[in-house]
Amino acid sequence: MSINPADTAWLLISSALVMLMTPALAFFYGGMVRKKNLLSTIMMSFAILAIVSILWVLYGYSISFGSDRGGIIGSLEWIGLMGVGQEPSSVYATTVPHLAYMMFQATFAIITVALITGAVVERIKFSTLIIFSVLWFTLVYCPVAHWVWGNGGWLAKLGVLDFAGGTVVHINAGVSALALALVLGPRKGYHDREPMEPNSIPMVVLGAALLWFGWFGFNAGSALTAGGLASNAFVATNTAAASAALTWMILGWINRRPSVLGVATGAVVGLVAITPAAGYVHPLAGIPIGAIASILSYYIMIWRSKANKVDESLDVWACHGIGGTWGAIATGIFATVAVNSAGADGLLFGNGIQLLKQLAGVAATWVYAFAVTWVLAKILKSTIGLRVKEEEEVVGLDISQHGERAYGGIL
Amino acid sequence: MKKIEAIIRQEKLEPVKAALEEKGVVSMTITQVSGRGSQKGIALQWRAGEYRVDFLPKTKIEVVVDDKTSDLVVATICRVARTGKIGDGKIFVIPVENAVRVRTGEEGEHVI
């Protein structure tokens, strides 16, 4: 197939939009931690942006999207981007240069790894985090990406629908975050409910706004073409974000007062939920999909906080794990071939089988991501250690890990 | 009445607060300050290379108590805020002439 300039332009812009989401995440998370750990939180996302960018072009793209081996993983045929050039791939996004598709996918891998960091803020050792990132990327992200999006991946062959990464990105990261937090243990003072106030809510909202903006690239870019399907995904995305933000605002209002931190979180949760569905459902399905995502995440967050058992600090599991799970299920309910003939009909359109396929994808990812992350975390804990020393944690990671302070000087 | 001004490490605020509350001392005022002592500050990381800062962030706690509680407060703060390393801080005890409750206008030692 020959190169379509409009598709190419849109995909390149989408890649830039999704790249922006990783620094956006740095601010979204950063504003939520205590001031003494702000830079450390930002640093984790930035370091991962740099590391995964390199790993992707060296081997990550190849093992995720290369020739299928047993439905489980791709080959090394595209190692070092050999054979990935300016001509389109014959299999993926056939109207754009192969390099453009590869780059778009890179930005997804990057942010998925960065998402996990929310679970381990304020106590993870930076050197261990880097090693964990490399291993998790290789052993969890790439295989799951292959299963769902690789040509010949077993979940793709099963017919699991994941338009832009509800499973590959959100369930994957969310469940892994939970496993890592369980092995790592809580922050000092967590069980005593020591005050750990967000240091900058404006920064969190800035991050959420850039995430919402970037998500148009994430979802609408996943159409891989510039036209009707991208437009459908775009509208579904905004509608779900808005619906979820509004719902969270109402839930907060019922409880006591509507908080801007809540509205920002709600928007993100809605965006998570619509991610697998955006190119398979009618845009108005974004309303129930977003609203239900907020309701689920909101009450699960409250439950985790009340239980006071697991310090999964920034609720990556409640937002991305649960939001992504609901999104995958919602796709099995609301999908229609009227929107995307390459998809399938869901439960509402008379096909209950799709919902079962979605559940299979959800279950496989939950089990694999949790198990491998757990083992990885245990190994790292008993070898190089996961946590900083207690006095380093108390002084703050900005000073102890990075020798910097976020708001330096007196004037 | 005595005012105890304690300049301590920021991260020691919560433990000191809890320890004083346990001894019955609840009211206090805190300020975030920057200070230097006889140490030479610390080195931080710039873009490439280091730079030194010698005003470091600390927390100042001000507590006003009656004369007989003063020594207990000082001892408690010292015990809880001490790490043994340079930068633990200093405590000053200052006599207080009067105390007034704004809400009612009452004055005297019973107000604290």
Coordinates of C-alpha atoms in Angstrom, one line a residue:
Chain A
M1 CA 0.0 0.0 0.0
S2 CA 1.2 3.5 -0.6
I3 CA 1.7 6.2 2.0
N4 CA -1.3 8.4 2.8
P5 CA -0.1 11.8 3.9
A6 CA -3.1 12.6 6.0
D7 CA -2.8 9.3 8.0
T8 CA 0.9 9.9 8.4
A9 CA 0.5 13.5 9.6
W10 CA -2.2 12.5 12.1
L11 CA -0.2 9.5 13.4
L12 CA 3.0 11.6 13.9
I13 CA 1.0 14.3 15.7
S14 CA -0.7 11.6 17.8
S15 CA 2.7 10.2 18.8
A16 CA 3.8 13.7 20.0
L17 CA 0.5 14.0 21.9
V18 CA 1.0 10.6 23.6
M19 CA 4.7 11.4 24.4
L20 CA 3.5 14.5 26.2
M21 CA 1.4 12.3 28.4
T22 CA 4.4 10.9 30.2
P23 CA 5.7 14.3 31.5
A24 CA 2.0 15.1 32.2
L25 CA 1.9 12.0 34.4
A26 CA 5.1 13.2 36.1
F27 CA 3.2 16.4 37.1
F28 CA -0.1 14.6 37.8
Y29 CA 1.7 12.3 40.3
G30 CA 4.2 14.9 41.4
G31 CA 1.6 17.3 42.8
M32 CA 0.1 14.6 44.9
V33 CA 3.1 13.6 46.9
R34 CA 4.7 15.5 49.8
K35 CA 7.0 18.4 48.8
K36 CA 10.2 16.5 49.8
N37 CA 9.5 13.8 47.2
L38 CA 8.2 16.0 44.3
L39 CA 11.4 15.8 42.2
S40 CA 11.8 12.1 42.8
T41 CA 8.3 11.5 41.5
I42 CA 8.9 13.6 38.4
M43 CA 12.3 12.0 37.8
M44 CA 10.9 8.5 37.7
S45 CA 8.6 9.3 34.7
F46 CA 11.4 11.2 32.9
A47 CA 14.0 8.5 33.4
I48 CA 11.5 5.9 32.1
L49 CA 10.8 8.1 29.1
A50 CA 14.5 8.0 28.3
I51 CA 15.1 4.4 29.1
V52 CA 12.1 2.8 27.3
S53 CA 12.6 5.1 24.3
I54 CA 15.9 3.4 23.8
L55 CA 14.8 -0.2 24.7
W56 CA 11.9 0.1 22.3
V57 CA 14.0 0.9 19.2
L58 CA 16.7 -1.6 20.2
Y59 CA 14.4 -4.7 20.7
G60 CA 11.1 -3.8 22.3
Y61 CA 9.2 -3.1 19.1
S62 CA 10.5 -6.3 17.5
I63 CA 9.5 -8.6 20.3
S64 CA 6.1 -6.9 20.6
F65 CA 5.1 -6.6 17.0
G66 CA 7.6 -8.9 15.1
S67 CA 6.8 -12.2 13.5
D68 CA 4.7 -14.2 15.9
R69 CA 6.3 -17.1 17.9
G70 CA 3.6 -19.4 19.4
G71 CA 1.2 -16.6 19.9
I72 CA 3.2 -15.5 22.9
I73 CA 6.0 -13.2 21.7
G74 CA 7.4 -11.6 18.6
S75 CA 10.7 -12.4 16.9
L76 CA 13.9 -10.4 16.9
E77 CA 13.7 -9.8 13.1
W78 CA 13.3 -6.1 13.7
I79 CA 16.1 -5.8 16.3
G80 CA 17.7 -2.3 16.0
L81 CA 14.8 -1.3 13.7
M82 CA 16.2 -3.5 10.9
G83 CA 13.6 -3.7 8.2
V84 CA 11.6 -0.9 9.9
G85 CA 12.0 2.1 7.6
Q86 CA 10.1 4.7 5.7
E87 CA 8.1 2.3 3.7
P88 CA 4.8 1.1 5.3
S89 CA 4.6 -2.3 7.1
S90 CA 2.7 -4.9 5.1
V91 CA 0.8 -5.8 8.3
Y92 CA 0.5 -2.8 10.6
A93 CA -0.9 0.7 9.7
T94 CA -0.3 0.0 6.0
T95 CA -0.8 3.6 4.9
V96 CA 1.9 5.2 7.0
P97 CA 5.7 4.7 7.2
H98 CA 6.6 1.8 9.4
L99 CA 8.8 4.1 11.5
A100 CA 5.7 6.2 12.3
Y101 CA 3.7 3.2 13.6
M102 CA 6.7 2.0 15.6
M103 CA 7.1 5.5 17.2
F104 CA 3.4 5.7 18.0
Q105 CA 3.7 2.3 19.8
A106 CA 6.8 3.5 21.6
T107 CA 4.9 6.2 23.4
F108 CA 2.4 3.6 24.7
A109 CA 5.2 1.4 26.1
I110 CA 6.8 4.4 27.8
I111 CA 3.7 5.6 29.6
T112 CA 2.7 2.1 30.7
V113 CA 5.9 1.6 32.6
A114 CA 5.7 5.2 34.0
L115 CA 2.1 4.6 35.3
I116 CA 3.4 1.9 37.8
T117 CA 5.6 4.5 39.6
G118 CA 2.5 5.9 41.3
A119 CA 2.3 2.9 43.6
V120 CA 5.9 3.2 44.9
V121 CA 6.4 6.9 45.4
E122 CA 8.2 8.4 48.4
R123 CA 10.1 5.2 49.3
I124 CA 11.4 3.3 46.2
K125 CA 15.1 3.2 45.6
F126 CA 15.8 4.9 42.3
S127 CA 18.5 2.4 41.1
T128 CA 16.1 -0.5 41.8
L129 CA 13.3 1.3 40.0
I130 CA 15.4 1.6 36.9
I131 CA 16.3 -2.1 36.9
F132 CA 12.7 -3.0 37.6
S133 CA 11.5 -0.9 34.7
V134 CA 13.9 -2.6 32.3
L135 CA 12.8 -6.1 33.4
W136 CA 9.1 -5.3 33.6
F137 CA 9.1 -3.7 30.2
T138 CA 10.8 -6.8 28.7
L139 CA 8.9 -9.5 30.6
V140 CA 5.4 -8.0 31.0
Y141 CA 4.7 -5.1 28.7
C142 CA 6.1 -6.6 25.4
P143 CA 4.5 -10.0 25.7
V144 CA 1.1 -8.6 26.6
A145 CA 1.3 -6.0 23.8
H146 CA 2.1 -8.9 21.5
W147 CA -0.8 -11.0 22.7
V148 CA -3.4 -8.2 22.1
W149 CA -1.9 -6.2 19.2
G150 CA 0.7 -8.4 17.6
N151 CA -0.1 -10.1 14.3
G152 CA -0.7 -13.6 15.6
G153 CA -0.9 -12.8 19.3
W154 CA -3.1 -15.3 21.0
L155 CA -5.6 -12.8 22.5
A156 CA -5.9 -11.0 19.1
K157 CA -6.6 -14.4 17.5
L158 CA -9.2 -15.0 20.2
G159 CA -10.9 -11.8 19.1
V160 CA -10.3 -9.7 22.2
L161 CA -11.0 -6.0 21.3
D162 CA -8.7 -3.4 22.7
F163 CA -8.7 -0.2 20.6
A164 CA -6.0 1.8 22.3
G165 CA -4.7 -0.2 25.3
G166 CA -7.3 -0.7 28.1
T167 CA -5.6 -4.1 28.6
V168 CA -2.1 -3.6 27.3
V169 CA -1.6 -0.3 29.2
H170 CA -4.1 0.2 32.0
I171 CA -4.9 -3.3 33.4
N172 CA -1.3 -4.2 32.9
A173 CA 0.1 -1.3 34.8
G174 CA -2.7 -1.2 37.4
V175 CA -2.4 -4.8 38.5
S176 CA 1.4 -4.7 38.4
A177 CA 1.3 -1.6 40.6
L178 CA -0.7 -3.5 43.2
A179 CA 1.7 -6.4 43.2
L180 CA 4.7 -4.1 43.5
A181 CA 3.1 -2.1 46.3
L182 CA 2.3 -5.3 48.2
V183 CA 5.9 -6.5 48.1
L184 CA 7.4 -3.0 48.7
G185 CA 5.4 -2.3 51.9
P186 CA 3.9 1.0 53.1
R187 CA 5.5 4.4 53.5
K188 CA 6.7 5.1 57.1
G189 CA 3.8 6.5 59.0
Y190 CA 1.1 5.2 56.5
H191 CA -0.7 2.9 58.9
D192 CA -0.7 5.7 61.6
R193 CA -2.4 7.9 59.1
E194 CA 0.4 10.5 59.3
P195 CA -0.5 13.5 57.3
M196 CA 0.8 13.2 53.7
E197 CA -0.8 16.2 52.0
P198 CA -0.5 16.8 48.2
N199 CA 2.1 19.5 47.8
S200 CA 0.5 21.2 44.8
I201 CA -3.0 20.5 43.5
P202 CA -2.6 23.0 40.7
M203 CA 0.3 20.9 39.4
V204 CA -1.9 17.8 39.6
V205 CA -4.7 19.5 37.6
L206 CA -2.1 20.7 35.0
G207 CA -1.0 17.1 34.6
A208 CA -4.5 15.9 34.3
A209 CA -5.3 18.6 31.6
L210 CA -2.2 17.6 29.6
L211 CA -3.2 13.9 30.0
W212 CA -6.8 14.6 28.7
F213 CA -5.3 16.6 25.7
G214 CA -2.7 13.9 25.0
W215 CA -5.4 11.2 25.2
F216 CA -6.9 12.4 21.9
G217 CA -3.6 11.1 20.4
F218 CA -3.8 8.0 22.5
N219 CA -7.3 7.0 21.4
A220 CA -8.0 8.8 18.2
G221 CA -4.5 8.1 17.0
S222 CA -5.1 4.4 17.5
A223 CA -7.4 4.6 14.5
L224 CA -4.1 4.7 12.5
T225 CA -6.0 6.7 9.9
A226 CA -7.2 10.3 9.6
G227 CA -10.9 10.1 9.0
G228 CA -14.2 8.8 10.4
L229 CA -12.9 6.2 12.8
A230 CA -10.4 8.6 14.4
S231 CA -13.3 11.2 14.7
N232 CA -15.5 8.6 16.4
A233 CA -12.7 7.7 18.9
F234 CA -12.0 11.4 19.5
V235 CA -15.6 12.3 20.4
A236 CA -16.1 9.1 22.5
T237 CA -12.9 10.0 24.4
N238 CA -13.9 13.5 25.3
T239 CA -17.4 12.4 26.2
A240 CA -16.2 9.7 28.6
A241 CA -13.7 12.1 30.2
A242 CA -16.4 14.7 30.8
S243 CA -18.9 12.2 32.0
A244 CA -16.5 10.7 34.5
A245 CA -15.3 14.1 35.7
L246 CA -18.9 15.3 36.3
T247 CA -19.8 12.0 38.0
W248 CA -16.8 12.3 40.4
M249 CA -17.7 15.9 41.1
I250 CA -21.3 14.8 42.1
L251 CA -20.0 11.9 44.2
G252 CA -17.7 14.3 46.1
W253 CA -20.5 16.7 46.5
I254 CA -22.8 14.0 47.9
N255 CA -20.1 13.0 50.3
R256 CA -19.1 16.5 51.5
R257 CA -17.7 18.9 48.9
P258 CA -16.7 18.6 45.3
S259 CA -12.9 18.8 45.1
V260 CA -10.9 19.8 42.0
L261 CA -8.5 17.0 42.8
G262 CA -11.5 14.7 42.5
V263 CA -12.7 16.2 39.2
A264 CA -9.2 15.8 37.8
T265 CA -9.0 12.2 38.9
G266 CA -12.5 11.5 37.6
A267 CA -11.5 12.8 34.2
V268 CA -8.5 10.5 34.1
V269 CA -10.5 7.5 35.2
G270 CA -13.1 8.1 32.4
L271 CA -10.3 8.4 29.9
V272 CA -8.9 5.0 31.1
A273 CA -12.2 3.3 30.7
I274 CA -12.9 4.6 27.2
T275 CA -9.4 3.6 26.0
P276 CA -10.3 0.0 24.8
A277 CA -13.7 1.1 23.5
A278 CA -13.2 4.4 21.7
G279 CA -13.0 3.0 18.2
Y280 CA -15.7 0.3 18.7
V281 CA -18.6 2.1 20.4
H282 CA -20.9 5.0 19.6
P283 CA -19.6 8.2 21.1
L284 CA -22.5 8.6 23.4
A285 CA -21.6 5.3 25.0
G286 CA -18.9 7.5 26.6
I287 CA -21.5 8.8 29.0
P288 CA -22.3 5.6 30.8
I289 CA -18.8 4.2 30.4
G290 CA -17.2 7.3 32.0
A291 CA -19.9 7.6 34.7
I292 CA -19.6 4.0 35.8
A293 CA -15.8 4.1 35.8
S294 CA -15.9 7.0 38.2
I295 CA -18.4 5.3 40.5
L296 CA -16.3 2.1 40.6
S297 CA -12.9 3.9 41.1
Y298 CA -14.3 6.3 43.7
Y299 CA -15.7 3.7 46.0
I300 CA -12.8 1.3 45.6
M301 CA -10.4 4.2 46.5
I302 CA -12.4 4.9 49.6
W303 CA -12.4 1.2 50.5
R304 CA -8.6 0.9 50.1
S305 CA -8.1 4.0 52.2
K306 CA -10.5 2.8 55.0
A307 CA -9.0 -0.7 55.0
N308 CA -5.6 0.9 55.7
K309 CA -3.9 -2.3 54.6
V310 CA -2.0 -1.7 51.3
D311 CA -0.2 1.6 50.6
E312 CA -0.7 1.6 46.9
S313 CA 0.0 5.3 47.2
L314 CA -1.5 7.0 44.2
D315 CA -4.2 4.4 43.5
V316 CA -2.9 3.2 40.2
W317 CA -4.8 0.0 40.7
A318 CA -8.1 1.7 41.6
C319 CA -7.9 4.1 38.6
H320 CA -6.1 2.1 35.8
G321 CA -6.6 -1.5 37.0
I322 CA -10.3 -1.2 37.8
G323 CA -11.0 1.5 35.2
G324 CA -9.3 -0.6 32.5
T325 CA -11.2 -3.7 33.6
W326 CA -14.5 -1.9 33.4
G327 CA -13.4 -0.4 30.0
A328 CA -12.7 -3.9 28.6
I329 CA -16.0 -5.2 29.9
A330 CA -17.8 -2.1 28.5
T331 CA -16.3 -2.8 25.1
G332 CA -17.9 -6.2 25.2
I333 CA -21.2 -4.5 26.0
F334 CA -21.3 -1.5 23.8
A335 CA -19.2 -2.5 20.7
T336 CA -20.9 -2.3 17.3
V337 CA -19.7 -3.1 13.8
A338 CA -21.7 0.0 12.7
V339 CA -18.9 2.1 14.2
N340 CA -16.0 -0.2 13.2
S341 CA -16.5 -3.1 10.8
A342 CA -13.1 -4.5 11.9
G343 CA -14.5 -4.8 15.4
A344 CA -17.5 -6.9 16.6
D345 CA -20.9 -6.5 18.1
G346 CA -21.2 -6.4 21.8
L347 CA -23.9 -7.6 24.3
L348 CA -26.2 -4.7 23.6
F349 CA -26.2 -5.7 19.9
G350 CA -27.1 -9.3 20.5
N351 CA -23.6 -10.8 20.7
G352 CA -22.8 -12.0 24.3
I353 CA -19.8 -14.0 23.1
Q354 CA -17.7 -10.8 22.8
L355 CA -18.1 -10.1 26.5
L356 CA -16.7 -13.5 27.3
K357 CA -13.7 -12.8 25.0
Q358 CA -13.2 -9.5 26.8
L359 CA -13.2 -11.3 30.2
A360 CA -10.7 -13.8 28.9
G361 CA -8.3 -10.9 28.0
V362 CA -8.9 -9.3 31.3
A363 CA -8.2 -12.5 33.3
A364 CA -5.1 -13.4 31.3
T365 CA -3.6 -10.0 31.9
W366 CA -4.5 -9.8 35.6
V367 CA -3.0 -13.2 36.3
Y368 CA 0.2 -12.7 34.2
A369 CA 0.9 -9.1 35.1
F370 CA 0.4 -9.7 38.8
A371 CA 2.3 -13.0 39.0
V372 CA 5.4 -11.8 37.0
T373 CA 5.5 -8.5 38.8
W374 CA 5.2 -10.2 42.2
V375 CA 8.1 -12.5 41.4
L376 CA 10.2 -9.7 40.0
A377 CA 9.6 -7.6 43.0
K378 CA 10.5 -10.4 45.4
I379 CA 13.7 -11.1 43.6
L380 CA 14.7 -7.4 43.6
K381 CA 13.7 -7.1 47.3
S382 CA 16.0 -10.0 48.3
T383 CA 18.9 -9.0 46.2
I384 CA 19.4 -5.2 45.7
G385 CA 16.5 -4.1 47.9
L386 CA 13.4 -2.1 46.9
R387 CA 13.4 0.7 49.5
V388 CA 15.6 3.5 50.6
K389 CA 17.0 3.5 54.1
E390 CA 14.6 4.9 56.8
E391 CA 16.6 8.1 57.3
E392 CA 16.6 8.7 53.5
E393 CA 12.8 8.2 53.4
V394 CA 12.3 10.6 56.3
V395 CA 14.5 13.4 54.9
G396 CA 12.8 12.9 51.5
L397 CA 13.9 11.3 48.2
D398 CA 14.6 14.6 46.5
I399 CA 17.6 15.2 48.8
S400 CA 18.6 11.6 49.4
Q401 CA 18.3 10.2 45.9
H402 CA 18.8 13.2 43.7
G403 CA 20.6 15.9 45.8
E404 CA 18.0 18.5 44.8
R405 CA 15.2 20.4 46.3
A406 CA 12.0 21.3 44.3
Y407 CA 11.6 24.8 45.7
G408 CA 15.2 25.9 46.4
G409 CA 16.5 29.1 47.8
I410 CA 14.9 31.6 50.1
L411 CA 13.8 34.3 47.7
Chain B
M1 CA 5.0 31.5 82.0
K2 CA 7.7 30.6 79.6
K3 CA 7.8 30.5 75.8
I4 CA 9.8 27.6 74.4
E5 CA 11.1 28.3 70.9
A6 CA 12.4 25.1 69.4
I7 CA 14.1 25.0 66.0
I8 CA 14.1 21.4 64.8
R9 CA 14.4 19.3 61.7
Q10 CA 11.2 19.5 59.5
E11 CA 10.6 15.8 59.6
K12 CA 10.6 15.8 63.4
L13 CA 7.5 17.9 63.7
E14 CA 5.0 15.1 63.8
P15 CA 6.8 13.0 66.4
V16 CA 7.4 16.1 68.6
K17 CA 3.8 17.1 68.3
A18 CA 2.7 13.6 69.3
A19 CA 5.1 13.5 72.2
L20 CA 4.0 16.9 73.6
E21 CA 0.4 16.0 73.2
E22 CA 1.0 12.9 75.2
K23 CA 2.4 15.1 78.0
G24 CA -0.7 17.3 77.9
V25 CA 0.8 20.1 75.8
V26 CA -1.4 20.6 72.8
S27 CA -1.4 24.3 71.7
M28 CA 1.5 25.4 69.6
T29 CA 2.4 27.6 66.7
I30 CA 4.8 26.5 63.9
T31 CA 6.7 28.4 61.3
Q32 CA 8.8 27.2 58.4
V33 CA 12.2 28.9 58.7
S34 CA 15.6 28.7 57.1
G35 CA 18.7 28.8 59.3
R36 CA 22.3 28.2 59.6
G37 CA 24.4 27.0 62.5
S38 CA 28.1 26.4 62.9
Q39 CA 28.1 23.7 60.3
K40 CA 29.0 24.6 56.7
G41 CA 25.7 23.8 55.0
I42 CA 25.3 21.0 52.5
A43 CA 26.1 20.4 48.8
L44 CA 23.3 20.0 46.3
Q45 CA 23.3 18.8 42.7
W46 CA 23.1 21.4 39.9
R47 CA 22.7 20.6 36.1
A48 CA 26.3 19.4 36.1
G49 CA 28.3 19.7 39.2
E50 CA 27.5 20.8 42.7
Y51 CA 26.5 24.0 44.6
R52 CA 26.5 24.7 48.3
V53 CA 23.6 26.1 50.3
D54 CA 24.0 27.1 53.9
F55 CA 20.5 28.2 54.9
L56 CA 18.6 25.0 55.4
P57 CA 14.9 24.6 56.0
K58 CA 13.9 23.9 59.6
T59 CA 10.7 24.1 61.5
K60 CA 10.2 26.4 64.5
I61 CA 7.8 25.4 67.2
E62 CA 6.6 28.0 69.7
V63 CA 4.9 26.7 72.9
V64 CA 3.9 28.8 75.9
V65 CA 3.6 26.9 79.2
D66 CA 3.6 27.6 82.9
D67 CA 7.0 27.6 84.6
K68 CA 6.8 24.1 86.1
T69 CA 6.1 22.5 82.8
S70 CA 8.9 24.2 81.0
D71 CA 11.7 21.7 81.7
L72 CA 9.5 18.8 80.8
V73 CA 8.7 20.3 77.4
V74 CA 12.4 21.1 76.7
A75 CA 13.4 17.5 77.7
T76 CA 10.6 16.0 75.6
I77 CA 11.5 18.0 72.5
C78 CA 15.2 17.2 72.8
R79 CA 14.5 13.5 73.3
V80 CA 12.2 13.2 70.3
A81 CA 13.9 15.6 67.9
R82 CA 17.4 14.4 68.4
T83 CA 19.2 12.3 65.7
G84 CA 22.7 12.8 67.0
K85 CA 23.9 14.4 63.8
I86 CA 24.8 18.0 63.0
G87 CA 21.6 20.0 62.2
D88 CA 19.4 18.8 65.1
G89 CA 18.6 22.4 66.0
K90 CA 18.3 24.6 69.1
I91 CA 15.8 25.4 71.9
F92 CA 15.4 28.8 73.6
V93 CA 13.4 29.5 76.8
I94 CA 12.1 33.0 77.1
P95 CA 10.0 34.5 79.9
V96 CA 6.5 35.6 79.0
E97 CA 4.9 38.7 80.6
N98 CA 1.2 38.0 79.9
A99 CA -1.1 35.8 77.9
V100 CA -4.6 36.9 76.6
R101 CA -7.3 34.8 75.0
V102 CA -8.6 36.7 72.0
R103 CA -12.1 35.2 72.0
T104 CA -13.0 36.3 75.6
G105 CA -10.4 38.8 76.6
E106 CA -9.3 36.8 79.7
E107 CA -5.7 37.1 80.7
G108 CA -3.2 35.4 82.9
E109 CA -1.6 32.0 83.3
H110 CA -4.8 30.0 83.2
V111 CA -5.3 31.1 79.6
I112 CA -2.5 28.9 78.3

